[in-house]
PDB file of C-alpha atoms in Angstrom:
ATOM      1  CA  UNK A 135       0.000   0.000   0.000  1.00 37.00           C
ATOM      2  CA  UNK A 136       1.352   3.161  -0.696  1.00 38.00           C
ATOM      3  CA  UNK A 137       0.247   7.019   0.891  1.00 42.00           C
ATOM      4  CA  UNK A 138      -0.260   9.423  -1.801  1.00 39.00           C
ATOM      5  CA  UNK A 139      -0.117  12.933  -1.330  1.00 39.00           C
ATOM      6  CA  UNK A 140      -0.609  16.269  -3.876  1.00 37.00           C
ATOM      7  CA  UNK A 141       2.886  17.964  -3.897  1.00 39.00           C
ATOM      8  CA  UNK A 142       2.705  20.900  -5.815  1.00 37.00           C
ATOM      9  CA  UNK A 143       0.765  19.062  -8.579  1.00 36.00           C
ATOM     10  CA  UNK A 144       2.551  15.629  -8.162  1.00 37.00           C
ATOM     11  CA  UNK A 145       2.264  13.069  -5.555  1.00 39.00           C
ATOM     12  CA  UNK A 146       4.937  12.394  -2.896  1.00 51.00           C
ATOM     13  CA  UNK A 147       4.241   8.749  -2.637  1.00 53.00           C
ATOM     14  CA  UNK A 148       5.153   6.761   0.709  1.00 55.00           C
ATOM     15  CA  UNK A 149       5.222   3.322   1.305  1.00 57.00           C
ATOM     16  CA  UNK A 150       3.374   2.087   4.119  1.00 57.00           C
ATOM     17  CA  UNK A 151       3.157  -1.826   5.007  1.00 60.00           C
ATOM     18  CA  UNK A 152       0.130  -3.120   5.882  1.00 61.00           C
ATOM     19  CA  UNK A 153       1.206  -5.863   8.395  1.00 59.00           C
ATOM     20  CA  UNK A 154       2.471  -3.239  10.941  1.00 55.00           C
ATOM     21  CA  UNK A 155       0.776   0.162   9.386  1.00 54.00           C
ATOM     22  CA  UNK A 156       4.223   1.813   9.152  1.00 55.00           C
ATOM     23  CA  UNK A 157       6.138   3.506   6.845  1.00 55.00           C
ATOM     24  CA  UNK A 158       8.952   1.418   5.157  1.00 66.00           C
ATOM     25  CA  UNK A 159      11.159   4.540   6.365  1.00 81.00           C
ATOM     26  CA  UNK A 160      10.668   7.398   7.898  1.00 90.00           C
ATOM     27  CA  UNK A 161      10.161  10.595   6.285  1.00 93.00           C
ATOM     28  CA  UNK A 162      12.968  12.885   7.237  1.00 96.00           C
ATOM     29  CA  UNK A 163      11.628  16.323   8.433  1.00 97.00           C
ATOM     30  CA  UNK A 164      14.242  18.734   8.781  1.00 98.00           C
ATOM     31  CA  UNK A 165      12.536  21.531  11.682  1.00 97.00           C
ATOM     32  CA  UNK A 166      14.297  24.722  11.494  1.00 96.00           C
ATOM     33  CA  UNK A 167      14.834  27.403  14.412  1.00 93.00           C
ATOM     34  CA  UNK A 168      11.194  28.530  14.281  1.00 94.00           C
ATOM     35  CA  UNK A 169       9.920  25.694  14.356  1.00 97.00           C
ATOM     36  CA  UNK A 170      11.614  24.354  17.246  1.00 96.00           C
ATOM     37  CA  UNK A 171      11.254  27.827  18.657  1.00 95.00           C
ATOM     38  CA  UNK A 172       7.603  28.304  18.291  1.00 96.00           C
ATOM     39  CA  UNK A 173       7.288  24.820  20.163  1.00 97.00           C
ATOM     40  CA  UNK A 174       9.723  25.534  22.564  1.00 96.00           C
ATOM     41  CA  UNK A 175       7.560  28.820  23.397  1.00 95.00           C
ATOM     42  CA  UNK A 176       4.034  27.053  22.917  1.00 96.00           C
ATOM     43  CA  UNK A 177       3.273  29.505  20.289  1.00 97.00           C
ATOM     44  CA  UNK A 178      -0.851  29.164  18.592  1.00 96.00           C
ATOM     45  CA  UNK A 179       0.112  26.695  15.884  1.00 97.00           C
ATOM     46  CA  UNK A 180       3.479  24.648  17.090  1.00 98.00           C
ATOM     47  CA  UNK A 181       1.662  24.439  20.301  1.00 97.00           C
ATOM     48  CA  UNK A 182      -0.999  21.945  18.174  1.00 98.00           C
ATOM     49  CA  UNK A 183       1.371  20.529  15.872  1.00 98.00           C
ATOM     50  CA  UNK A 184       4.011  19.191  18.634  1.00 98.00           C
ATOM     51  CA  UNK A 185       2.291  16.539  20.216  1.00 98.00           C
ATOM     52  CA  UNK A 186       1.106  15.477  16.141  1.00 98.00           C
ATOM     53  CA  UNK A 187       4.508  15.480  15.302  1.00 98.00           C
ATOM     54  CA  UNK A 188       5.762  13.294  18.508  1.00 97.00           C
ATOM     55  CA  UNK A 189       3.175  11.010  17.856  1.00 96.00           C
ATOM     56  CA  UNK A 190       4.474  10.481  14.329  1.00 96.00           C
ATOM     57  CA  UNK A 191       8.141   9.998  15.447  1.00 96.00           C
ATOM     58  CA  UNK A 192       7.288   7.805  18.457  1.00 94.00           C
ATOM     59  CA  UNK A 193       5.707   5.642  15.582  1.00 92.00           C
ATOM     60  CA  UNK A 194       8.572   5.833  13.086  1.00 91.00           C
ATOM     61  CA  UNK A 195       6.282   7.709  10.512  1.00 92.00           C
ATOM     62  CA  UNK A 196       8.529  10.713  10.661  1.00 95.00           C
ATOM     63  CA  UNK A 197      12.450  11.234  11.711  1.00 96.00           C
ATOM     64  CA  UNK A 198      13.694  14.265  12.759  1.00 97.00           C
ATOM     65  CA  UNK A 199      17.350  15.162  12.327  1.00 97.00           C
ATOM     66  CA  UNK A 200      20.112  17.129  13.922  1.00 95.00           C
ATOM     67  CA  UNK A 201      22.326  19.312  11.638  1.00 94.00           C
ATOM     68  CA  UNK A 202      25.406  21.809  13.268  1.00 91.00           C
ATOM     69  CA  UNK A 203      23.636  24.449  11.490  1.00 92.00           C
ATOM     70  CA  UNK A 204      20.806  23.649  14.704  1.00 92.00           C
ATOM     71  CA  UNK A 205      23.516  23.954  17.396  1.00 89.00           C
ATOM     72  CA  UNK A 206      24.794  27.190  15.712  1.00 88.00           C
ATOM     73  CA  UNK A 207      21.763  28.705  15.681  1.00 87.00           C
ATOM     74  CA  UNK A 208      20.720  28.280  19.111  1.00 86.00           C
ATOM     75  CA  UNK A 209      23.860  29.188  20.661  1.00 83.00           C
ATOM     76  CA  UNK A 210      22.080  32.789  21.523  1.00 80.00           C
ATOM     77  CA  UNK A 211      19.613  31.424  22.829  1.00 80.00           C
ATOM     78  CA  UNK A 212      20.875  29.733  25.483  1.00 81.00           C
ATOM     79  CA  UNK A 213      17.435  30.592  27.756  1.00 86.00           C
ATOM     80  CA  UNK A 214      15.638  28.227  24.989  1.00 87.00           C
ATOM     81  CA  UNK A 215      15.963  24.559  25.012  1.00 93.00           C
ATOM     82  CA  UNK A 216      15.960  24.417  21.539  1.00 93.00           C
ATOM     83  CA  UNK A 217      18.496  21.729  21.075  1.00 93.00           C
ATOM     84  CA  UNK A 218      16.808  19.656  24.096  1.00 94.00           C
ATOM     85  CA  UNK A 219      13.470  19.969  22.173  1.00 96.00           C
ATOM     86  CA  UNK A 220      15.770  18.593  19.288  1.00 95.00           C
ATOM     87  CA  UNK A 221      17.479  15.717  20.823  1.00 95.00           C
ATOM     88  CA  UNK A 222      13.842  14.644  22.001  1.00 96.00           C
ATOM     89  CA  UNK A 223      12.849  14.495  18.442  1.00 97.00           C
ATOM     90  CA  UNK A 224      15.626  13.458  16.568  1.00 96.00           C
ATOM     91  CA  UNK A 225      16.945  10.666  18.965  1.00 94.00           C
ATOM     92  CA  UNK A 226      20.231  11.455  17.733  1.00 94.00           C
ATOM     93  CA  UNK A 227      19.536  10.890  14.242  1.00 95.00           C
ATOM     94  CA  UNK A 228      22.112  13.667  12.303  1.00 95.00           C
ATOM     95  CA  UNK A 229      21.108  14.861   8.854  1.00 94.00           C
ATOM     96  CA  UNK A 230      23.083  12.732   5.934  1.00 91.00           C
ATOM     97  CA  UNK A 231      25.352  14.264   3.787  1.00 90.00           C
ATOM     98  CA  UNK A 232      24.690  14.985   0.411  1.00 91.00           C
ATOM     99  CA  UNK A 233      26.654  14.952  -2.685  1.00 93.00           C
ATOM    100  CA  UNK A 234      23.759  17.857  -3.929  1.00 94.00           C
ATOM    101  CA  UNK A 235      24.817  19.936  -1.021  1.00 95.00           C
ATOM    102  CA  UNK A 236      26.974  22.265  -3.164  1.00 96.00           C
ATOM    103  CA  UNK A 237      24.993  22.132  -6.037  1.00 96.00           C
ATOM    104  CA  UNK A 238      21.965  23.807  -4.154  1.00 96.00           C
ATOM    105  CA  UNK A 239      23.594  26.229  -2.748  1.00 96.00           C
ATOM    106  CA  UNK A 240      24.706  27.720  -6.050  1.00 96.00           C
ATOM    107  CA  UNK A 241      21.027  26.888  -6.888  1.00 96.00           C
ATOM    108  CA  UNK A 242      19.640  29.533  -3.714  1.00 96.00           C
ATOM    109  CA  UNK A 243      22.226  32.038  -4.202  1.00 93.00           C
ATOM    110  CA  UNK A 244      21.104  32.759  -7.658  1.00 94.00           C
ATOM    111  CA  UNK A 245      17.511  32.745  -6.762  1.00 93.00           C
ATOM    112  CA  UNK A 246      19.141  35.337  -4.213  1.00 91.00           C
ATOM    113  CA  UNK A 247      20.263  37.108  -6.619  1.00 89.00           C
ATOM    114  CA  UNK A 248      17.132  37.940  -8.015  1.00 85.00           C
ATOM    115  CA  UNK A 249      16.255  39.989  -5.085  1.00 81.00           C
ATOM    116  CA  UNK A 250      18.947  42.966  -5.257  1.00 77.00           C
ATOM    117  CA  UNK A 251      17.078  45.245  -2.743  1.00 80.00           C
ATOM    118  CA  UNK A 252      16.777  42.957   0.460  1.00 79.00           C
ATOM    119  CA  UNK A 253      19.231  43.644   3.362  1.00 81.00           C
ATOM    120  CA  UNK A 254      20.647  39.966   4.459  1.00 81.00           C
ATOM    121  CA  UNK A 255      20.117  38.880   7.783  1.00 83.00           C
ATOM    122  CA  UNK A 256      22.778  37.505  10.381  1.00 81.00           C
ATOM    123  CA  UNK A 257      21.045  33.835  10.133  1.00 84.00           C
ATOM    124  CA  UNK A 258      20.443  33.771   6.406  1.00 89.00           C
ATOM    125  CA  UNK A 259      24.239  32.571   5.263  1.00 90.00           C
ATOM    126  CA  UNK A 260      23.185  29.505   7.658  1.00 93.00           C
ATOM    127  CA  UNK A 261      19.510  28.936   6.521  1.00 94.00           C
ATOM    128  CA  UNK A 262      20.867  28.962   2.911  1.00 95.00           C
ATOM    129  CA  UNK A 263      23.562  26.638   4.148  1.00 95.00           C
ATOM    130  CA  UNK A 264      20.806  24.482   6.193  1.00 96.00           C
ATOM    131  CA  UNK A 265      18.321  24.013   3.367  1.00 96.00           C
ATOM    132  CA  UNK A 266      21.213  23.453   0.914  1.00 97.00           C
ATOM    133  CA  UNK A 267      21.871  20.542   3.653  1.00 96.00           C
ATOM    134  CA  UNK A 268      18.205  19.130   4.227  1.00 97.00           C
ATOM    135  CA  UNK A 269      16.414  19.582   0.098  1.00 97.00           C
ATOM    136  CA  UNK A 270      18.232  16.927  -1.241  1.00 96.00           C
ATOM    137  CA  UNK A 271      17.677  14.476   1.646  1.00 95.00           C
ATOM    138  CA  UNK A 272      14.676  15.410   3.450  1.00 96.00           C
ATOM    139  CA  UNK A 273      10.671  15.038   1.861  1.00 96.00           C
ATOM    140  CA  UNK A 274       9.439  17.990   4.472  1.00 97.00           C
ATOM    141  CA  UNK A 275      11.553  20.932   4.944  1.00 98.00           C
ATOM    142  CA  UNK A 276      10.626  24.008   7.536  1.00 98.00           C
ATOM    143  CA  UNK A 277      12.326  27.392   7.081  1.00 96.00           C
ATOM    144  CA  UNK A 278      11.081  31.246   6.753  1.00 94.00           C
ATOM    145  CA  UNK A 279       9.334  32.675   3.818  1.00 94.00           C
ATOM    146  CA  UNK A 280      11.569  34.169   2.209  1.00 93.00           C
ATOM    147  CA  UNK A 281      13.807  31.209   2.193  1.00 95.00           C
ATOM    148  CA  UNK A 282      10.712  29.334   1.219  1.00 96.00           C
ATOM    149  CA  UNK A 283      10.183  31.934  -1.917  1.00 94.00           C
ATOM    150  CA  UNK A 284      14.463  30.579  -2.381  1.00 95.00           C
ATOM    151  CA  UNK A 285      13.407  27.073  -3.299  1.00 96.00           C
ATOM    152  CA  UNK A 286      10.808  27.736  -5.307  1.00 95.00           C
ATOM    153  CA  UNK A 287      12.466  30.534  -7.331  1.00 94.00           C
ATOM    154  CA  UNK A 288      15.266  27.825  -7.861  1.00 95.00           C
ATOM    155  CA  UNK A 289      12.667  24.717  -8.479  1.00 96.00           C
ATOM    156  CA  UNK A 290      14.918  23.079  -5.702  1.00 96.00           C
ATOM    157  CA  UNK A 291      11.618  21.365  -4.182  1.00 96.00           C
ATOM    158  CA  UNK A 292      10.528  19.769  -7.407  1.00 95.00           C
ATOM    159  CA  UNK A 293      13.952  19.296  -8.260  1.00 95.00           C
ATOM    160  CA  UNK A 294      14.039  16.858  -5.072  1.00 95.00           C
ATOM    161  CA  UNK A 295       9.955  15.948  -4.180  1.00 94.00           C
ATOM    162  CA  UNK A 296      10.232  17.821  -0.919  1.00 94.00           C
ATOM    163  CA  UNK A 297       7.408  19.670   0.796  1.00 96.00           C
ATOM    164  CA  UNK A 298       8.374  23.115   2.174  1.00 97.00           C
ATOM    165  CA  UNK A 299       6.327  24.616   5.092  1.00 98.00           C
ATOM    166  CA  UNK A 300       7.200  28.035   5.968  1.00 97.00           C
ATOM    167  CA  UNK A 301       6.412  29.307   9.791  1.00 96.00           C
ATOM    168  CA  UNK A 302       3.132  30.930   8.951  1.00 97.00           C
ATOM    169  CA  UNK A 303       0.266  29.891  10.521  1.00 97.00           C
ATOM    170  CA  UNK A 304      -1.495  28.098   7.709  1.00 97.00           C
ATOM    171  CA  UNK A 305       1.764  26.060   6.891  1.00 97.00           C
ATOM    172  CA  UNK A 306       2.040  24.814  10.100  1.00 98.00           C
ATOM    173  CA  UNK A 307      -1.453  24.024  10.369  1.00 98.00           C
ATOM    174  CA  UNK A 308      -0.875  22.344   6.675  1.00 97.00           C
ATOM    175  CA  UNK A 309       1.965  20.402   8.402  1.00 97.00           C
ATOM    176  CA  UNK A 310       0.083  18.901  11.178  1.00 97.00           C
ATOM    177  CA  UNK A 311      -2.713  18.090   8.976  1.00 97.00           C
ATOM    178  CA  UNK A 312      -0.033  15.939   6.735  1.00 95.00           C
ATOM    179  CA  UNK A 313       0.974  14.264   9.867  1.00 95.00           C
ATOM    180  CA  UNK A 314      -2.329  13.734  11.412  1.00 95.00           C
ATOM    181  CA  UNK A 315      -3.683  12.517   7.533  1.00 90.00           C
ATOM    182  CA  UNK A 316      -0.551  10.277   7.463  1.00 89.00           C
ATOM    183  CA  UNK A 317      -1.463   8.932  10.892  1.00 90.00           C
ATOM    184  CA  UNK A 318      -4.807   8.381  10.242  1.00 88.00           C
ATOM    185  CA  UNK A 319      -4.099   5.825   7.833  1.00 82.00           C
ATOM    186  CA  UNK A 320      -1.723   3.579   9.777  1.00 79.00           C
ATOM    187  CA  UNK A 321      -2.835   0.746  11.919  1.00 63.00           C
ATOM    188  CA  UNK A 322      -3.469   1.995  15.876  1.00 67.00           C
ATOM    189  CA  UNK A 323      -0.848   1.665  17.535  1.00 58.00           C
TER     190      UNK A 323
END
């Protein structure tokens, strides 16, 4: 049996056996800082998608993985436990290398390019560094908009099948409605 879901008008198809009602692997979900953050704080949103998401790990639908560009990040934040949040989640599972890696990057920094006006940020050398990381590996991919408007400038999500969910409201809610549709169809647990 296989899970079909609309991607951008194909389907990201995942196996699922029907013996045990789980996925033949998990689906790697790389969770940037907001993400982690908005759960962290209990923000309207993450608050509802964490214990979705759990769930989903905790049943080997979905793995969550580490990358340094996560330990970089939070380092000034030390007052949130980002990275315990993480660790929770991830299990110690660290994001693979790609061979891609390189290849996307060049990718985002031309879509970059295409916005001459806009002031870069302190974080944005490592979200462009992160998502050049996590598109070629991971089938749902968290970051802001405008790194979100990156990919899709630079067809890097059809390129590589991946769903990307920025941290607006609606995408988050779009996220745990994945999860909870992906749960739905698995045997109880």
């Amino acid at each position: 049996m296989r899970f079909m879901r609309p991607v951008y008008g194909r389907l990201l198809s995942i196996p699922v056996d029907e013996a045990t009602g789980l996925t033949a692997d998990p689906i790697l979900l790389y969770l940037d800082q907001n993400y982690l953050s908005g759960m962290v704080k209990g923000k309207p949103g993450f608050r509802e998608l964490e214990p979705v998401l759990r769930e989903a790990v905790a049943r080997g639908v979905v793995a969550v993985p580490e990358s340094e560009i996560h330990r970089l990040e939070s380092s000034p934040r030390p007052d949130l436990p980002l990275l315990d949040l993480l660790g929770q989640l991830s299990a110690g599972l660290t994001l693979p290398r790609s061979a891609d890696r390189e290849y996307c990057l060049r990718r985002l920094r031309a879509a970059w390019a295409s916005f001459p006006g806009r002031r870069s940020r302190r974080s944005d050398l490592a979200d462009l560094v992160a998502l050049a990381s996590a598109l070629p590996v991971c089938q749902l991919v968290t970051c802001d908009a405008f790194m979100a408007d990156l990919v899709r400038r630079s067809s890097l999500d059809v390129l590589y099948r991946c769903q990307i969910y920025t941290g607006r409201r609606r995408d988050v809610d779009r996220l745990r409605r994945f999860l909870e549709e992906l749960l739905s169809r698995l045997t109880p647990p």
